[in-house]
Amino acid sequence: MPLPSPVSSATISPPVTTSHGKPGIGHPEVECGTGTWDKLLLGNHRFVMEVHAGSTGAAPAHRVVLPWRRQDKDPSAVEVIVVSEKTALRVRNVVVEQATRESGTLVFEAIDGAGIYFAYYLPYAMLGKPHYPQAQYLPRRLAAEPAWAAAVVRSAWAPEEQPELPHASVLRYEAASERDSFAPMNFTARTDELERLRSGHAGEAFLVFPEDRLNPISMRGDLPAHWVINGPAGTFQAQAHAGEDYVVQLGLYAQEDLEGVTVEVRSPAGGHCINTHGVDRHGAPWHRTLAVPAGEVQALYVILPVPKDAAGTTLSAVLTIEAAGCHAQNVAVTLDVAPESDSTILSGDFGDPRLLRRLAWLDSPMAQDTELVAPFTAVTVDVPNRSLAILGRSLRLSESGLPAQVTSTFTAAMTSTDGPAVELLDAPVSLEIDGVGWEFSPIEFTVDGPGRVTWRCHWAGRTDGKTPVALELNGVLDADGAVTYALRLTPEDTLDVNDVGLQLGFHEAAVPLAMGLGVPGGRRPESLDWTWEVSSKNQDALWLGGVNAGVQLALRDGSYERPLNTNFYREKPLVEPVSWANRQEDGSESTVRGGVTLRTAEGSVSVRAFSGARTLKEGKPHDFNFRLLLTPFKPIEPGKHLSKRYFHEPANPAHIKAAGATVVNVHHATAPAPYINDPLLTHESLREYVAGCHRNGLKAKIYNTVRELTFHSPELLPLLHLDHEIFSDGPGAGHIWLQEHAGRGYVSAWFAPNVEDIAVVTTGESRWENFYVRSLAELAKGEDGIDGIYLDDIAYDRHAMARVRKVLERACRERGVEGPEIDLHSANQFTAHDGYASSANLYMEQLPYVDRLWLGEYFDYDTTDPDYWLVELSGIPFGLMGEMLEGGGNPWRGMVFGMTGRAPAVDNRPLWEFWARHGLEQAHMRGFWDPHGPVTVSHPDVRATTWLTDRGMVVALASWAEQTEHVTLDFDAGAAATGAVTKAPAIHGFQSARSYAPGEAITIEPQRGLLLTIGY
């Protein structure tokens, strides 16, 4: 049967540069090009063969030697498919006589006589899940007819009887696309070529191969054939442009184990190797040395800035590669700078992404400051009273430097910060060691900027007249409400203790709600006993509070690294804190002695983070670090929330406007931004779409995170050579492209088949944050810049989140527009594969810089209680409002929190029209969580939220009762609505019209509700 796709379309064009079409550069023996065929059926690679006229005759078969120079370890185990170009028929009679990594010898039947045949030598199957594939090469199978095979195949037992068969010619190698091509970096050297290279460079610890930046180094354990044939080089010459960051790519091949590898750059314009030097994610100098095992290739990337006034000149540099105990090697670089300057490059544009100029962004210092972002206010400090204040919250310290009291003045409605003070603590926080009394030095305060104040305090721990332990306390309060403590405990004598514990006490009435350490968001449990189990639980933080006052405690030490999340937690779980967990080894037994307890008694909630019995050894420091997040972070803005009506599809902007939406979220795998987390690759089409949105009065935001990166990013392969700094180490495999080009040591991520987009998981916290922040500035600049971002989970910490907010806010300010808008979406991570971490608790540190939550995927809207909605979904206790997602949500319950489903999957137009008719965007919202709300309901499981307008009241009712209830409304004395007519206006898909006389019972069905107007 003919194959169901064209197999003869081909383009003999270079996969990367014009030179690769020639033998010896792209491939040592044959030309290289691309073709068109169904690669899901046949694989990504083929050789084009020709059976010559006059050679067929009576010959039953033709023999061909394919110089495939493969990377896969066992070519003999992989299927080979031969297809005739003339009829598109697959040749059944094919025998692989020999298959090594260097070449393969085939015998095949020329079923259509003379002409072109194709040998597809790496066919694969896409197994696994559609968006998380696990590809495997098809296994070799014996399909040739036995009699035919016996007549033509060489016998290993009688080689003298080998049949003389005509040979087909190999015309060229072709890949299914330029990106799939093995040319020129993935054709391996033959054994004899390697032997000549090694013998010619015997005694040299390592060899250096300069390579064009258009050809990113891919292989780690093999050498590209053209490197081996041409040999290493001590010079590199190329063309450059004035004002660009030119990237010099070097391939270091270790002939013996190397330690302490560094690269020194000597250039009049400066420069550095990003593998060994740079600026870390906090803006501090960063450097390290490399270790390269014998037989491995290490790609090195050197940034050479070309001065803006260098047009028409030559820039020279010397790159010195050193390794411990080895002779250094130099590479002399000569860059001929084009005589005509490129104005776009001079203005800061990165130009063609394939030229890798964006790698310089890894060291971007952008937004590394302590300036404020809206709506936060400067941190103030009252030194004599040891008191600090921020927006709506204050922190009073005890003489130890730990909190003595946390106070909030957020109103119960959560709409302002001028409410009565709510105190959380019923006793000062303390760090306790059995039998040790503390003496404290005076606290030293430092104002680092409007957004930060730090302090220091020295503790002396005394017992029996001695000072066996000392402690250095460093505290930080940021304007967003994060209080970070570093407590370094250093024993001056060896000391056996029963516990080192952090003790916190709360007023019971102030902390009715809880979330974290295995507790889903909702009512606080009366007691809790929790221990560390990082292998399966992404848990290190507990939030306690009410709607308008609360605190999250997170336990850390100096070894803390942010774990992976969203399906990948177990690939990189939490690093167990040595101090807090206190793991003890007893023979083959390993036990954790640390944990957290919570107890409720006599109006007090006591929380103790204990570490258990241990021996504190003289001079060995222990880091008992922790962080407090003081919530809420900011007042909610219900009117603004309702005015931002979202549409999650980059449709025609005029149609979106006509639907009533005001904001568009442009997701990846769509036309304006097809490639995940690198929207700059299609910057022009994105800016054109954003411009169309702006012309229609719409805000336009882009999906853009750092959780994973598309393989379309030219930087992906270079970043994979940064020793797992950017990409998380992992099992590899996944999509076939990753297996063929990334090789090993990665975690494969999302695959979007509609745009053939493949991604790799990042580590999260790395210099990639610098790149990301710099890229956001590029996306947001100018009149057609984006208005914000949509975050699909967050892989970076609050420091990076603050930088993101600053960059986007400053871009909006330059354009004179309101903004930015930052959304956070997360699937429910309170699952086994995500480590049972509530999304709101997991991302609480980033919430000060977020405008809207979409914590809706895989959440249960029907069986969870209103306290769960309030804490886990709504965002209200943290100063945010949210939306629903899974199954469209529950629109009646959602309205109690001001939440709707996701348009256009959910038709929100009837609700949007109701809001507009009744002025809800200008109304004052009083939720059921406000004990002084104007409307309450006679049944405790039916909740009411009220919007107060100049015309009357709108009341949202929703039921969490198990059966139909008939309820009445109770109005406070100031509501002036007791005798008013209550109406349920008709809202399509939501409710039918109905009027209620004063005092008349209102029927509410389970899981449903009503929107009522009173006085309209």
GROMACS .gro file of N, CA, C and O in nm, residues 213 236 240-241 243-248 265-273 301-307 315-319 333-335 360:
model
  140
  213ARG      N    1   2.838   3.064   1.598
  213ARG     CA    2   2.727   3.074   1.692
  213ARG      C    3   2.595   3.028   1.632
  213ARG      O    4   2.499   3.001   1.705
  236PHE      N    5   3.978   3.235   1.575
  236PHE     CA    6   3.838   3.242   1.532
  236PHE      C    7   3.816   3.379   1.472
  236PHE      O    8   3.851   3.481   1.533
  240ALA      N    9   3.081   4.096   1.262
  240ALA     CA   10   3.001   4.145   1.374
  240ALA      C   11   2.939   4.279   1.337
  240ALA      O   12   2.974   4.340   1.234
  241HIS      N   13   2.848   4.326   1.423
  241HIS     CA   14   2.783   4.456   1.405
  241HIS      C   15   2.814   4.545   1.524
  241HIS      O   16   2.819   4.499   1.639
  243GLY      N   17   2.768   4.766   1.831
  243GLY     CA   18   2.665   4.771   1.934
  243GLY      C   19   2.609   4.638   1.977
  243GLY      O   20   2.528   4.633   2.071
  244GLU      N   21   2.651   4.529   1.914
  244GLU     CA   22   2.593   4.399   1.952
  244GLU      C   23   2.677   4.331   2.059
  244GLU      O   24   2.792   4.364   2.083
  245ASP      N   25   2.614   4.234   2.126
  245ASP     CA   26   2.686   4.143   2.215
  245ASP      C   27   2.717   4.018   2.134
  245ASP      O   28   2.630   3.932   2.114
  246TYR      N   29   2.840   4.011   2.085
  246TYR     CA   30   2.877   3.897   2.000
  246TYR      C   31   2.907   3.776   2.088
  246TYR      O   32   2.977   3.787   2.190
  247VAL      N   33   2.855   3.662   2.049
  247VAL     CA   34   2.874   3.539   2.124
  247VAL      C   35   2.974   3.450   2.051
  247VAL      O   36   2.952   3.411   1.936
  248VAL      N   37   3.085   3.423   2.118
  248VAL     CA   38   3.183   3.328   2.068
  248VAL      C   39   3.156   3.194   2.134
  248VAL      O   40   3.152   3.183   2.257
  265VAL      N   41   3.889   3.643   2.962
  265VAL     CA   42   3.865   3.719   2.840
  265VAL      C   43   3.946   3.848   2.846
  265VAL      O   44   3.933   3.927   2.940
  266ARG      N   45   4.031   3.868   2.744
  266ARG     CA   46   4.105   3.992   2.731
  266ARG      C   47   4.062   4.061   2.602
  266ARG      O   48   4.090   4.011   2.492
  267SER      N   49   3.989   4.171   2.620
  267SER     CA   50   3.936   4.246   2.507
  267SER      C   51   3.926   4.392   2.547
  267SER      O   52   3.889   4.421   2.661
  268PRO      N   53   3.959   4.485   2.458
  268PRO     CA   54   3.948   4.627   2.494
  268PRO      C   55   3.807   4.670   2.530
  268PRO      O   56   3.788   4.768   2.602
  269ALA      N   57   3.708   4.598   2.483
  269ALA     CA   58   3.569   4.632   2.513
  269ALA      C   59   3.512   4.547   2.626
  269ALA      O   60   3.393   4.555   2.656
  270GLY      N   61   3.596   4.465   2.691
  270GLY     CA   62   3.547   4.379   2.798
  270GLY      C   63   3.485   4.251   2.744
  270GLY      O   64   3.491   4.221   2.626
  271GLY      N   65   3.424   4.177   2.833
  271GLY     CA   66   3.361   4.051   2.795
  271GLY      C   67   3.380   3.948   2.905
  271GLY      O   68   3.461   3.965   2.997
  272HIS      N   69   3.305   3.841   2.897
  272HIS     CA   70   3.317   3.734   2.995
  272HIS      C   71   3.254   3.607   2.942
  272HIS      O   72   3.176   3.609   2.846
  273CYS      N   73   3.289   3.498   3.004
  273CYS     CA   74   3.231   3.368   2.971
  273CYS      C   75   3.113   3.343   3.063
  273CYS      O   76   3.129   3.344   3.186
  301TYR      N   77   3.052   2.970   2.630
  301TYR     CA   78   2.996   3.085   2.559
  301TYR      C   79   3.053   3.213   2.616
  301TYR      O   80   3.038   3.243   2.734
  302VAL      N   81   3.120   3.289   2.528
  302VAL     CA   82   3.185   3.413   2.567
  302VAL      C   83   3.111   3.530   2.505
  302VAL      O   84   3.087   3.531   2.382
  303ILE      N   85   3.071   3.626   2.587
  303ILE     CA   86   3.006   3.748   2.540
  303ILE      C   87   3.114   3.853   2.516
  303ILE      O   88   3.187   3.891   2.608
  304LEU      N   89   3.121   3.901   2.392
  304LEU     CA   90   3.213   4.010   2.358
  304LEU      C   91   3.131   4.131   2.315
  304LEU      O   92   3.077   4.133   2.204
  305PRO      N   93   3.120   4.233   2.400
  305PRO     CA   94   3.047   4.353   2.358
  305PRO      C   95   3.125   4.426   2.248
  305PRO      O   96   3.245   4.449   2.259
  306VAL      N   97   3.055   4.463   2.141
  306VAL     CA   98   3.115   4.539   2.033
  306VAL      C   99   3.076   4.685   2.052
  306VAL      O  100   2.956   4.716   2.057
  307PRO      N  101   3.171   4.775   2.067
  307PRO     CA  102   3.136   4.916   2.091
  307PRO      C  103   3.047   4.973   1.981
  307PRO      O  104   3.056   4.932   1.864
  315LEU      N  105   3.777   4.424   1.591
  315LEU     CA  106   3.784   4.401   1.735
  315LEU      C  107   3.858   4.271   1.760
  315LEU      O  108   3.820   4.166   1.706
  316SER      N  109   3.962   4.278   1.841
  316SER     CA  110   4.041   4.160   1.872
  316SER      C  111   4.027   4.125   2.019
  316SER      O  112   4.013   4.213   2.104
  317ALA      N  113   4.031   3.998   2.046
  317ALA     CA  114   4.024   3.950   2.184
  317ALA      C  115   4.101   3.820   2.195
  317ALA      O  116   4.120   3.747   2.095
  318VAL      N  117   4.145   3.790   2.315
  318VAL     CA  118   4.211   3.663   2.344
  318VAL      C  119   4.134   3.594   2.455
  318VAL      O  120   4.112   3.651   2.562
  319LEU      N  121   4.095   3.471   2.428
  319LEU     CA  122   4.022   3.390   2.525
  319LEU      C  123   4.117   3.283   2.577
  319LEU      O  124   4.170   3.204   2.498
  333VAL      N  125   4.056   3.580   1.886
  333VAL     CA  126   3.931   3.612   1.818
  333VAL      C  127   3.948   3.743   1.742
  333VAL      O  128   3.999   3.842   1.797
  334THR      N  129   3.906   3.742   1.617
  334THR     CA  130   3.906   3.863   1.535
  334THR      C  131   3.765   3.884   1.482
  334THR      O  132   3.712   3.797   1.411
  335LEU      N  133   3.706   3.997   1.518
  335LEU     CA  134   3.573   4.032   1.471
  335LEU      C  135   3.584   4.150   1.377
  335LEU      O  136   3.627   4.260   1.417
  360ALA      N  137   2.340   3.755   2.661
  360ALA     CA  138   2.394   3.860   2.749
  360ALA      C  139   2.292   3.901   2.854
  360ALA      O  140   2.328   3.956   2.960
   0.00000   0.00000   0.00000
